[in-house]
XYZ file of C-alpha atoms in Angstrom:
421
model
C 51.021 77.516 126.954
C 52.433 74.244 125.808
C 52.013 75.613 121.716
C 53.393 78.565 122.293
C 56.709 76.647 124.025
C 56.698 74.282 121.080
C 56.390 77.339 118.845
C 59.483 78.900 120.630
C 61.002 75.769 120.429
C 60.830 75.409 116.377
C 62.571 78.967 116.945
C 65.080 78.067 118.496
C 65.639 75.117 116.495
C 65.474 77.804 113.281
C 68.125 80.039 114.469
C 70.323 77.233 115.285
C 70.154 75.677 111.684
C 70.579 79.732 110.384
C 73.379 80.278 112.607
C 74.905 77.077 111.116
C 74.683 77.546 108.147
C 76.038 81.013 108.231
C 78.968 80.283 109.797
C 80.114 77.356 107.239
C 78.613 79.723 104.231
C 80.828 82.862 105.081
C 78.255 84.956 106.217
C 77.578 88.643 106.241
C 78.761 89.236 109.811
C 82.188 87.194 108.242
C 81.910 89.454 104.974
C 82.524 92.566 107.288
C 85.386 91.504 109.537
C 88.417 93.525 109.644
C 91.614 93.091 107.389
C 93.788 93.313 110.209
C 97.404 94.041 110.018
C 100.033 93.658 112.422
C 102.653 96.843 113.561
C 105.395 95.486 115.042
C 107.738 97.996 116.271
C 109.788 99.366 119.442
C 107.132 100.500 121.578
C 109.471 101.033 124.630
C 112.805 101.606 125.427
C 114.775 104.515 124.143
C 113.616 103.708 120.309
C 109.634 103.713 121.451
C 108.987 107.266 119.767
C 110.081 105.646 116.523
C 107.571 102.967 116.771
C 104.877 105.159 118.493
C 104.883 107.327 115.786
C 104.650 104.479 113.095
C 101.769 103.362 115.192
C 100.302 106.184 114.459
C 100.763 107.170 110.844
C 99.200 103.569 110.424
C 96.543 104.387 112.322
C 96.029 107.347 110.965
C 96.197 106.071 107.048
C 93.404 102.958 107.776
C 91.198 106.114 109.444
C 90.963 107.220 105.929
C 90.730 104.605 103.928
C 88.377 103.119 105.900
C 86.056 106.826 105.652
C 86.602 105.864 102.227
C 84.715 102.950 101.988
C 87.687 100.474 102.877
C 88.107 97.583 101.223
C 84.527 95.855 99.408
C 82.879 97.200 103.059
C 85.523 96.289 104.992
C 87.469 97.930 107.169
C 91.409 98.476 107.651
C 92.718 97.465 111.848
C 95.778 97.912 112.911
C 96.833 95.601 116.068
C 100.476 96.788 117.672
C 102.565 94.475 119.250
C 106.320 96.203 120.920
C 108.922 93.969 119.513
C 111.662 96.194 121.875
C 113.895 96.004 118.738
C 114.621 92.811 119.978
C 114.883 89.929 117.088
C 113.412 87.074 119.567
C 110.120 89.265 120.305
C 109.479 89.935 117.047
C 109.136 86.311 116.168
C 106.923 85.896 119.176
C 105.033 89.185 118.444
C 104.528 87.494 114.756
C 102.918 83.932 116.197
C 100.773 86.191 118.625
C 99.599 88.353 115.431
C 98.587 85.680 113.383
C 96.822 83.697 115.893
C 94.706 86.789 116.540
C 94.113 86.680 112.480
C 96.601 89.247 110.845
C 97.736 88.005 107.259
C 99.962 91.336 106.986
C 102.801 91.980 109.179
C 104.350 95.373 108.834
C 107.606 95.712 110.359
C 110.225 98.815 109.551
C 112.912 99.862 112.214
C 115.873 97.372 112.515
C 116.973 94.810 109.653
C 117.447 92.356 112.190
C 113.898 92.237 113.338
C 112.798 92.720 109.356
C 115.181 89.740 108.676
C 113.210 87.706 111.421
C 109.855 88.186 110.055
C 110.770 87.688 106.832
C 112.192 83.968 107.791
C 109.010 83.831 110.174
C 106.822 84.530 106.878
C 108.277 81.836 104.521
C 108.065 78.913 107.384
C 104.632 80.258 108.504
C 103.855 79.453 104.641
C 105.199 76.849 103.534
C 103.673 74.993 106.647
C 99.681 76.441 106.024
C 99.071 76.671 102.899
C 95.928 78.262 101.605
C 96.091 80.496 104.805
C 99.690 82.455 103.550
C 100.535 85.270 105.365
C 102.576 88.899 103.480
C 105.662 90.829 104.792
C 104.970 94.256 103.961
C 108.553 95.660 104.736
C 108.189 99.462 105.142
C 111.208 100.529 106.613
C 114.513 97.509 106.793
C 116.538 98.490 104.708
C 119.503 95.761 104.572
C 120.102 95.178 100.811
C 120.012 91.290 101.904
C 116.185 91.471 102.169
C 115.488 91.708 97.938
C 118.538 90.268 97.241
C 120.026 86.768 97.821
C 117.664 86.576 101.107
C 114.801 88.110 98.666
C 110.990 85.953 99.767
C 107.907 85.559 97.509
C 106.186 86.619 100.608
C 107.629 89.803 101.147
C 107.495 93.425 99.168
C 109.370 96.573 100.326
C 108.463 99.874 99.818
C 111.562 101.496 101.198
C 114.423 101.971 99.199
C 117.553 100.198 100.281
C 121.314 101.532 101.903
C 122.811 101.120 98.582
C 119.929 102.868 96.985
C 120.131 105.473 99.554
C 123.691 105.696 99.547
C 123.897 105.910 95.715
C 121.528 108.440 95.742
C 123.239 110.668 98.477
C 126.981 110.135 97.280
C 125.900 111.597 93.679
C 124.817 114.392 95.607
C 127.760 115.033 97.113
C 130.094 114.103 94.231
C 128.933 117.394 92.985
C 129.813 119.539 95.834
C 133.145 120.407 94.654
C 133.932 121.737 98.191
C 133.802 118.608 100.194
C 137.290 117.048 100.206
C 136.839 114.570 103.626
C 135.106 113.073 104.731
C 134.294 111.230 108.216
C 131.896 108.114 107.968
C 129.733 107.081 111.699
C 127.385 104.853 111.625
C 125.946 101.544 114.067
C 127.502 98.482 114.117
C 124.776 96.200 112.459
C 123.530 95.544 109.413
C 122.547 99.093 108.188
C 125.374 100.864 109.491
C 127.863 98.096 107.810
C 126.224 98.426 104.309
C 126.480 102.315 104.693
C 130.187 102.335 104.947
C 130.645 100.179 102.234
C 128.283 101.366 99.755
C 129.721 104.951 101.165
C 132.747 103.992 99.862
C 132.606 102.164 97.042
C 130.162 105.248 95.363
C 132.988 107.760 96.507
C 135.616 105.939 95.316
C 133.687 105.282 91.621
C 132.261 109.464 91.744
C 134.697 111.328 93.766
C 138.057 109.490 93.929
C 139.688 112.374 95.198
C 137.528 112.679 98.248
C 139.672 111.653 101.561
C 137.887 108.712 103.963
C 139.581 110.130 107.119
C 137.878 107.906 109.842
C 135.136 105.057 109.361
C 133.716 104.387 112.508
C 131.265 101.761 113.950
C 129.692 102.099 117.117
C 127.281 99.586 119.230
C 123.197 100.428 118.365
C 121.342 101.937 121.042
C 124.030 102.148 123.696
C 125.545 105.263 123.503
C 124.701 107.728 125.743
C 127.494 110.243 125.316
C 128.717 110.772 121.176
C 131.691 113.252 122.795
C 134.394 110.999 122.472
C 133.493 110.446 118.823
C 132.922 114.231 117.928
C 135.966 114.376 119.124
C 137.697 111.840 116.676
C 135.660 113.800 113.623
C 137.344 116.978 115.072
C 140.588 115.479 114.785
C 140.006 114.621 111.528
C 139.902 117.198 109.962
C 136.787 116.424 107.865
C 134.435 118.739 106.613
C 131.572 116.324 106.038
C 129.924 113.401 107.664
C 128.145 110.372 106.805
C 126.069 108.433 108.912
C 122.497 106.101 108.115
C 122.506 106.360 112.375
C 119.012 106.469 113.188
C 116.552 107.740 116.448
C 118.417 108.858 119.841
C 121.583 107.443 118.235
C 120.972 110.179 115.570
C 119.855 112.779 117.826
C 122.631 111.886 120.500
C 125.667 112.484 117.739
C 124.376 115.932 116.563
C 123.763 116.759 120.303
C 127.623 116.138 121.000
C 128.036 118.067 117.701
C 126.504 121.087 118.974
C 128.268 121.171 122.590
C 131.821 120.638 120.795
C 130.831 123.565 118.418
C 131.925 120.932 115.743
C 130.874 122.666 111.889
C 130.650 120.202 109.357
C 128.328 119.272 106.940
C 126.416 116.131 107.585
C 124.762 113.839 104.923
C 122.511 111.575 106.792
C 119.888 108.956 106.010
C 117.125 109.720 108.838
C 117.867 113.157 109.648
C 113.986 113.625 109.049
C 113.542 110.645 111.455
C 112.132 111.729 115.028
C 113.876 113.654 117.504
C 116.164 114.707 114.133
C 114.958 118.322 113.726
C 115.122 119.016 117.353
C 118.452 117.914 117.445
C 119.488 119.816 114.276
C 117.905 123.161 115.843
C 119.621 122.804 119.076
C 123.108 121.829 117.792
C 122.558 125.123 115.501
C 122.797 123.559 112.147
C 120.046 124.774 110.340
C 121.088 124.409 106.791
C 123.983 122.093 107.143
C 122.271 118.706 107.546
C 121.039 116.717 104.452
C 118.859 113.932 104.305
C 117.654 111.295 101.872
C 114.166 111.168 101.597
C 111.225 109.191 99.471
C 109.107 112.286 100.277
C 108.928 115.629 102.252
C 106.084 117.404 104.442
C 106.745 121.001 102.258
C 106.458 118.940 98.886
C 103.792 119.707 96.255
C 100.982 117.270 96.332
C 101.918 115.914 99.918
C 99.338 117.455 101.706
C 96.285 116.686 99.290
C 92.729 116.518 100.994
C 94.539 118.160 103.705
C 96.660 114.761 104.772
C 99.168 116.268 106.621
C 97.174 119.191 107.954
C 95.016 116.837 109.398
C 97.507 114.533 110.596
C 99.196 117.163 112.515
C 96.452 118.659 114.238
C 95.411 115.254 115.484
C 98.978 114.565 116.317
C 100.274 117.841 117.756
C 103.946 118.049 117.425
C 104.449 115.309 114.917
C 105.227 115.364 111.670
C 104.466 112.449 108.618
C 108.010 110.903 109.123
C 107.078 107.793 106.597
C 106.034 108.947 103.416
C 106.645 104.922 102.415
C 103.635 103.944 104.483
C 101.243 106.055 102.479
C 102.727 103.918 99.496
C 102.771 100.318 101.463
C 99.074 100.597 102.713
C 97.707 102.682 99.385
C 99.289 100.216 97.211
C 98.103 97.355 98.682
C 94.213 98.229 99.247
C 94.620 99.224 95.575
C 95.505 95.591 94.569
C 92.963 94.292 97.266
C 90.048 96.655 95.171
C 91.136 95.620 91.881
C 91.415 92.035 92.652
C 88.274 91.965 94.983
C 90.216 89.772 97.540
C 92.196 90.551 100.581
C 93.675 87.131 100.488
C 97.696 87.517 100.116
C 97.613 84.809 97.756
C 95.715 86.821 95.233
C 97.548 89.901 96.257
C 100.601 89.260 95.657
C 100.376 88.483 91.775
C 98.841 92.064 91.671
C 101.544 94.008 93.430
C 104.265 92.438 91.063
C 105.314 94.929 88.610
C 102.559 97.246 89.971
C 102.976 100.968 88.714
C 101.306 103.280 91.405
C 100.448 107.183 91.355
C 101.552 107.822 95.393
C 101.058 111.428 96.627
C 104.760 111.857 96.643
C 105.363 110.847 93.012
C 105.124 107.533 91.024
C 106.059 104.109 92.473
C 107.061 100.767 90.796
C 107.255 97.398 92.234
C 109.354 95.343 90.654
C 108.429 91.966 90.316
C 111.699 90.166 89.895
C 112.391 90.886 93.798
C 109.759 92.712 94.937
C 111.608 95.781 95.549
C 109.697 99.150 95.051
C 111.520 102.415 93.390
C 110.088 105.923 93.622
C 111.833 108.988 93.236
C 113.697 110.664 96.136
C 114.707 113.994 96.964
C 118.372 115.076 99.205
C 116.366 117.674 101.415
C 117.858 120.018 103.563
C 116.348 121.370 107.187
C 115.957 125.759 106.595
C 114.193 128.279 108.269
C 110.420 128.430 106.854
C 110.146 130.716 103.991
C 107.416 131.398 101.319
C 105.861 128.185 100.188
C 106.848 126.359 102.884
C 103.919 125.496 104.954
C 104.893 122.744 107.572
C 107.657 123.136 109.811
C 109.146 119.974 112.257
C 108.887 119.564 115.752
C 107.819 123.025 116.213
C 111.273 124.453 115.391
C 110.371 127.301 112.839
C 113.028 124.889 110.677
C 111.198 123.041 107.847
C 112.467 120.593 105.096
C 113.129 122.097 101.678
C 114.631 119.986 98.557
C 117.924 120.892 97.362
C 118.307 117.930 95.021
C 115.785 115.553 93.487
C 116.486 112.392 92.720
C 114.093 110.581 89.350
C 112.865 107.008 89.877
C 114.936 105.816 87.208
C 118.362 106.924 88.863
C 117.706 104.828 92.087
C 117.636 101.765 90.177
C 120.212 98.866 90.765
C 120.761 95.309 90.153
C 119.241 92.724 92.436
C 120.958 89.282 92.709
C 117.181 87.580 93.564
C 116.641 84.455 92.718
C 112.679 83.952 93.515
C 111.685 80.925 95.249
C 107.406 81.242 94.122
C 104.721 78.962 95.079
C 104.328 75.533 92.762
């Protein structure tokens, strides 16, 4: 009895030199633990289906690339933290996903909170070196962000409101019919750089187009748009502008539909959630535009059955960011070629990057990390032959009535890179 307790003793005493060794080593149990990244989105309050749905596609795109092998055997997780579009929880949200051992935070829907994280990133850095952390920015869109407020740390996939805008007004400027037109959009960041890039592309493309009204109006408190349909009424305009986004979106085109208001609208997120329902029930099939990286109907979008599968496992929903598809593809491609997962190495890689994406080539700019792909002005029609996909269950599907090349969304950037010594 006594040798056999000394043999289980000199065991014991074996697994506890293994186990420490292993753990100061980086050992095959570390080799295989998750990349995780961080969502950080509205996952309540009136702008929760916007950040559900994110949740989701992410979800959804780390399913497959980790069926796919992931990344060197390891696997893609996606943690999700609700930020309630509020600028204070995001920061919190950040400190809560880093302790838990994100080094990517994705964040999208609001400027303000992309703004945040992006400040949150830089200090987080500069103050741990060695254990850096990346902003992949898949969805703020204030110019600000790759400009004079542009971070080492961060890369967006998502083209910007003057992109957009430039893109959408050169549209327009050759619709010979539209004489004025009415610009709404929410008083912050977004809706600010719409009207002005709205009017300074008019004014350059279409000087004879009218502004007749240029309204702001507070984000996310507006529960009745009828006092404003009225104002576009009175008006007279025949076209509207607005980058409004979620129920804010879906609320104006609601009013739009009770007033029996007909104009055209040019919008940014028309494809957004809740937008085709709106669209269908406000009976403007065919009159609202949107600026898009990507459409459901597109050639090439639903390859290995992505979207197919998508919506069958999300009934009801359609693949409302085709910019996450390029944000997590690109960077598991850099992560595979450089055989690190470390945003250090990373980030060298994704600089100047030129990617195939399923919805059409992709650069990443390296002076301020500011991706470019082409985009497309679609337009929300009743399905027809070669249209597979419609949204929301509407019968009303998104066709393109205007493409728009990589190389014609390009503009200036006024970065001036801070990069690690």
């Amino acid at each position: 009895m006594e040798g056999r307790v000394q043999n289980l003793g000199r065991s014991y005493r074996r697994f506890l030199v293994f186990t420490f060794i292993t753990c100061i080593s980086g050992s095959p149990a570390s080799a295989q633990e998750t990349i995780k990244l961080a969502l950080i989105e509205p996952m309540s309050g009136p702008f929760a289906a916007v950040g559900t749905h994110a949740l989701h596609q992410f979800q959804y795109i780390a399913e497959r690339i980790n069926a796919d092998g992931g990344v060197g055997g390891r696997t893609l997780e996606i943690l999700s933290y609700d930020n309630k579009l509020s600028v204070q929880e995001t920061v919190v949200s950040a400190q809560k996903a880093v302790d838990a051992g994100a080094r990517y935070v994705l964040v999208g829907n609001g400027s303000g909170p992309g703004g945040a994280i992006q400040d949150f990133v830089t200090r987080y850095n500069e103050r741990n070196p060695g254990k850096e952390v990346m902003y992949l920015n898949y969805s703020a869109e204030d110019p600000v962000l790759t400009n004079e407020r542009c971070s080492y740390w961060q890369f967006r996939w998502v083209p910007h409101t003057t992109m957009k805008m430039k893109a959408l007004t050169s549209f327009i400027a050759k619709q010979p019919e539209i004489k004025k037109v009415y610009l709404i959009n929410q008083d912050y960041s977004l809706g600010q750089n719409s009207r002005e890039s709205a009017r300074l592309f008019l004014k350059d493309m279409r000087p004879d187009i009218s502004i007749v009204g240029d309204e702001l109006h507070p984000l996310a408190k507006i529960n009745d748009f009828a006092p404003y349909v009225a104002k576009i009424r009175a008006s007279g305009a025949d076209s509207v502008i607005t980058a409004n986004w979620g129920p804010d979106f879906a609320l104006l085109l609601k009013a739009s539909g009770e007033a029996g208001l007909k104009v055209r609208w040019f919008t940014f997120f028309g494809a957004g959630p809740g937008g085709p329902t709106a669209i269908k029930q406000a009976g403007l099939s065919g009159q609202v535009s949107a600026i898009v990286e990507g459409y459901s109907n597109q050639p090439g979008a639903d390859d290995a059955d992505f979207e197919t599968d998508f919506r069958r496992r999300y009934a009801g929903y359609g693949w409302w960011y085709p910019r996450a598809r390029n944000t997590i593809d690109m960077m598991v491609a850099a992560m595979r070629q450089g055989g690190s997962t470390e945003p250090s190495k990373i980030a060298p890689l994704l600089e100047g990057m030129n990617f195939k994406g399923a919805y059409g080539p992709v650069l990443m700019r390296g002076e301020d990390h500011q991706g470019f792909n082409d985009m497309y002005v679609v337009s929300l029609v009743p399905l027809k032959d070669g249209m597979k996909f419609d949204e929301e269950s509407t019968g009303l599907g998104w066709q393109a009535v205007a493409p728009v090349p990589l190389s014609e969304t390009v503009v200036d950037t006024t970065c001036k890179m801070k990069r690690p010594s």
